[in-house]
Coordinates of C-alpha atoms in Angstrom, one line a residue:
Chain A
D1 CA -50.4 -35.1 35.9
A2 CA -51.3 -37.7 38.8
G3 CA -53.0 -35.1 40.3
I4 CA -51.2 -32.2 40.2
T5 CA -53.0 -28.9 39.2
Q6 CA -51.0 -25.3 38.5
S7 CA -52.6 -22.1 38.5
P8 CA -52.3 -19.7 36.6
R9 CA -51.0 -22.1 33.4
H10 CA -49.8 -18.7 31.9
K11 CA -49.7 -15.1 32.9
V12 CA -48.1 -12.0 31.7
T13 CA -47.3 -9.3 34.3
E14 CA -45.4 -5.9 34.7
T15 CA -41.6 -5.5 36.6
G16 CA -42.5 -4.8 40.3
T17 CA -45.7 -6.6 40.5
P18 CA -46.2 -9.5 42.8
V19 CA -46.8 -12.7 41.8
T20 CA -48.2 -16.2 43.3
L21 CA -48.4 -19.1 41.4
R22 CA -50.5 -22.3 43.1
C23 CA -50.0 -26.0 43.3
H24 CA -52.5 -28.1 44.4
Q25 CA -52.2 -31.9 44.9
T26 CA -54.8 -34.8 45.5
E27 CA -51.8 -37.3 46.1
N28 CA -51.3 -36.3 49.9
H29 CA -47.8 -36.8 49.2
R30 CA -45.7 -35.3 51.8
Y31 CA -43.0 -33.6 50.1
M32 CA -43.4 -31.0 47.2
Y33 CA -41.1 -28.9 45.1
W34 CA -41.2 -25.5 43.0
Y35 CA -38.5 -25.8 40.0
R36 CA -38.3 -23.4 37.0
Q37 CA -36.8 -23.9 33.8
D38 CA -34.8 -22.3 31.4
P39 CA -33.2 -22.4 28.3
G40 CA -30.1 -24.6 28.6
H41 CA -30.2 -24.6 32.4
G42 CA -32.9 -27.7 32.3
L43 CA -35.2 -27.5 35.5
R44 CA -33.5 -25.8 38.9
L45 CA -34.7 -25.8 42.6
I46 CA -36.2 -22.7 43.9
H47 CA -38.0 -24.2 47.2
Y48 CA -39.2 -27.3 48.5
S49 CA -41.4 -28.4 51.4
Y50 CA -41.2 -31.6 53.5
G51 CA -44.6 -30.7 55.5
V52 CA -47.6 -28.2 56.3
K53 CA -45.6 -24.7 57.4
D54 CA -42.1 -26.5 56.9
T55 CA -40.3 -25.6 54.0
D56 CA -36.6 -24.9 52.7
K57 CA -34.2 -23.2 50.1
G58 CA -33.8 -24.9 46.8
E59 CA -30.6 -23.6 44.6
V60 CA -31.9 -20.2 43.2
S61 CA -34.3 -19.0 46.0
D62 CA -33.8 -15.5 45.7
G63 CA -36.6 -13.3 45.1
Y64 CA -39.1 -16.5 45.8
S65 CA -40.7 -16.8 49.0
V66 CA -43.2 -19.9 49.5
S67 CA -45.9 -21.2 52.0
R68 CA -47.6 -24.2 52.7
S69 CA -50.6 -23.8 55.2
K70 CA -52.3 -27.2 54.1
T71 CA -51.0 -30.4 53.0
E72 CA -52.4 -30.0 49.2
D73 CA -51.4 -26.3 48.4
F74 CA -48.0 -25.1 47.8
L75 CA -47.8 -21.6 47.1
L76 CA -44.7 -19.3 45.2
T77 CA -44.6 -15.8 45.6
L78 CA -42.7 -13.7 43.9
E79 CA -42.7 -10.3 45.9
S80 CA -41.8 -8.0 43.1
A81 CA -41.5 -9.6 40.1
T82 CA -38.0 -8.8 38.0
S83 CA -37.6 -9.6 33.6
S84 CA -35.2 -12.2 34.6
Q85 CA -37.6 -14.4 36.6
T86 CA -39.4 -14.9 33.1
S87 CA -39.4 -18.5 33.0
V88 CA -41.5 -22.1 33.1
Y89 CA -42.6 -23.2 36.9
F90 CA -43.0 -26.9 37.4
C91 CA -44.8 -27.6 40.9
A92 CA -43.7 -31.5 41.7
I93 CA -44.4 -33.9 44.6
S94 CA -43.0 -37.4 45.8
E95 CA -43.9 -39.7 48.3
L96 CA -40.6 -39.8 49.7
P97 CA -37.9 -37.1 50.5
L98 CA -35.3 -37.1 48.1
W99 CA -32.6 -37.1 51.3
Q100 CA -33.8 -40.9 51.8
S101 CA -33.8 -42.1 48.5
G102 CA -32.2 -41.1 45.1
A103 CA -34.6 -43.5 43.3
N104 CA -37.4 -41.5 44.4
V105 CA -38.9 -40.2 41.4
L106 CA -40.7 -36.6 41.1
T107 CA -44.0 -36.2 39.8
F108 CA -44.4 -32.7 37.6
G109 CA -47.4 -30.6 36.8
A110 CA -48.0 -29.4 33.8
G111 CA -46.3 -26.1 34.7
S112 CA -47.1 -22.2 34.8
R113 CA -45.7 -20.1 32.2
L114 CA -44.8 -16.5 33.5
T115 CA -43.5 -13.7 31.1
V116 CA -42.6 -10.0 33.2
L117 CA -42.2 -7.1 31.0
Chain B
D1 CA -21.1 -24.1 37.0
Q2 CA -23.0 -26.9 35.6
Q3 CA -22.1 -30.1 37.1
V4 CA -24.6 -31.9 34.9
K5 CA -24.3 -31.3 31.2
Q6 CA -26.3 -32.6 27.7
N7 CA -23.6 -31.0 25.5
S8 CA -26.4 -31.7 22.4
P9 CA -29.5 -29.3 22.9
S10 CA -31.1 -31.4 19.6
L11 CA -31.3 -34.8 17.8
S12 CA -32.9 -35.3 14.8
V13 CA -33.2 -39.4 13.4
Q14 CA -34.9 -41.6 11.4
E15 CA -38.0 -43.6 12.7
G16 CA -37.1 -47.0 13.4
R17 CA -32.8 -46.5 13.8
I18 CA -31.4 -45.6 17.3
S19 CA -31.7 -42.4 18.8
I20 CA -28.5 -41.9 21.4
L21 CA -28.5 -39.0 24.1
N22 CA -25.7 -38.4 26.2
C23 CA -25.1 -36.6 29.5
D24 CA -21.5 -35.6 31.3
Y25 CA -21.2 -34.9 34.8
T26 CA -18.3 -33.8 36.7
N27 CA -19.6 -34.6 40.7
S28 CA -18.0 -37.8 41.5
M29 CA -20.5 -37.8 44.5
F30 CA -23.4 -38.3 41.8
D31 CA -24.6 -41.9 42.7
Y32 CA -28.3 -42.2 41.1
F33 CA -28.7 -40.7 38.0
L34 CA -32.3 -40.4 35.8
W35 CA -33.7 -39.7 32.6
Y36 CA -36.6 -37.6 31.7
K37 CA -39.0 -37.3 29.2
K38 CA -41.0 -33.7 28.4
Y39 CA -43.8 -33.2 25.9
P40 CA -44.6 -29.3 24.8
A41 CA -47.1 -27.9 27.4
E42 CA -46.6 -31.1 29.5
G43 CA -44.1 -31.4 32.9
P44 CA -41.3 -34.0 32.9
T45 CA -42.3 -37.4 33.0
F46 CA -40.1 -40.3 34.5
L47 CA -38.7 -42.5 32.2
I48 CA -35.5 -44.8 33.5
S49 CA -33.1 -44.6 36.1
I50 CA -29.8 -45.9 37.3
S51 CA -27.7 -46.7 40.5
S52 CA -24.2 -46.0 40.3
I53 CA -23.5 -49.6 41.0
K54 CA -24.6 -50.6 37.8
D55 CA -23.6 -50.1 34.6
K56 CA -26.8 -50.5 32.3
N57 CA -30.1 -50.6 33.1
E58 CA -33.1 -51.5 30.5
D59 CA -36.7 -51.2 30.0
G60 CA -38.3 -51.8 27.0
R61 CA -36.7 -49.8 24.1
F62 CA -35.1 -47.8 26.3
T63 CA -31.7 -48.5 28.1
V64 CA -29.2 -46.5 30.0
F65 CA -25.3 -46.8 30.1
L66 CA -23.1 -45.4 33.0
N67 CA -19.6 -44.9 32.7
K68 CA -18.5 -43.8 36.1
S69 CA -14.6 -43.8 35.0
A70 CA -15.7 -41.2 32.3
K71 CA -18.7 -39.5 34.2
H72 CA -20.6 -40.2 31.6
L73 CA -24.2 -41.6 30.6
S74 CA -26.5 -42.1 27.7
L75 CA -29.6 -43.2 27.0
H76 CA -30.5 -45.3 23.8
I77 CA -34.1 -45.4 22.1
V78 CA -34.2 -48.4 19.8
P79 CA -36.1 -48.6 18.0
S80 CA -37.2 -44.7 17.8
Q81 CA -40.7 -44.0 17.3
P82 CA -42.3 -40.6 16.1
G83 CA -43.9 -40.7 19.8
D84 CA -40.4 -39.9 21.5
S85 CA -40.4 -36.9 19.8
A86 CA -39.7 -34.9 23.0
V87 CA -37.0 -32.9 25.1
Y88 CA -35.2 -35.2 27.2
F89 CA -33.1 -34.4 30.7
C90 CA -31.0 -36.2 32.6
A91 CA -30.6 -35.8 36.3
A92 CA -27.8 -36.8 38.8
S93 CA -28.6 -36.8 42.4
A94 CA -25.7 -37.6 45.5
K95 CA -26.9 -39.2 49.0
A96 CA -24.3 -37.3 50.5
A97 CA -25.8 -33.9 49.3
G98 CA -29.3 -34.9 50.6
N99 CA -30.1 -36.5 47.3
K100 CA -31.1 -33.0 45.6
L101 CA -31.7 -33.7 41.9
T102 CA -29.3 -31.7 39.1
F103 CA -30.7 -31.6 36.2
G104 CA -29.3 -31.2 32.4
G105 CA -30.1 -28.7 30.0
G106 CA -32.3 -31.1 28.0
T107 CA -32.1 -32.5 24.3
R108 CA -34.9 -32.0 22.3
V109 CA -35.4 -35.2 20.1
L110 CA -37.1 -35.2 16.4
V111 CA -37.8 -38.5 15.5
K112 CA -38.8 -38.2 11.4
P113 CA -41.2 -41.0 10.1

């Protein structure tokens, strides 16, 4: 997975509890992203980061927050998990920002499966 | 309102035959298109891409065709192999919109030996 590690890989939690997913990269890429994958919806961007402490919202950011204190780590937090946040979450990285070139390719981690009961 | 649609959720094909995956889009501003392949329990991996200034791009057994007037692209896999069994996502980006990738819902391909 090109030096991308997601943890935990699987998590079951209850509604209302906080959850943090971690993405760790060893590629020293500046740009990092969190996506969720749901049946029929493909992958949808939650948040992205364009540098340490620099983050912005994606298309489905409600109920999620992120933090990036180091180049290699990008954390996704669900402050109070809901059943609608049951999904598979993918972290991705890129050398260039997507807005610089459409030819820029994302490299994805293996995913974190979250179930909210 | 899905801007990128893959209307066939699944496809079954015999080994050695051609697999054709289709993708339709609605946003005429899209100017770059990509296909990703995903195996179970793994992240998607980049497969092939095409710029809107082209109508065809080929890489080995994989060819992507773009029909801008119809807002349609397709991925051809020839010949199909059992290892091609996976979920395929098409994605599109628009420079004017910051090149954010918009993904289709995916097509699951099963190649039968």
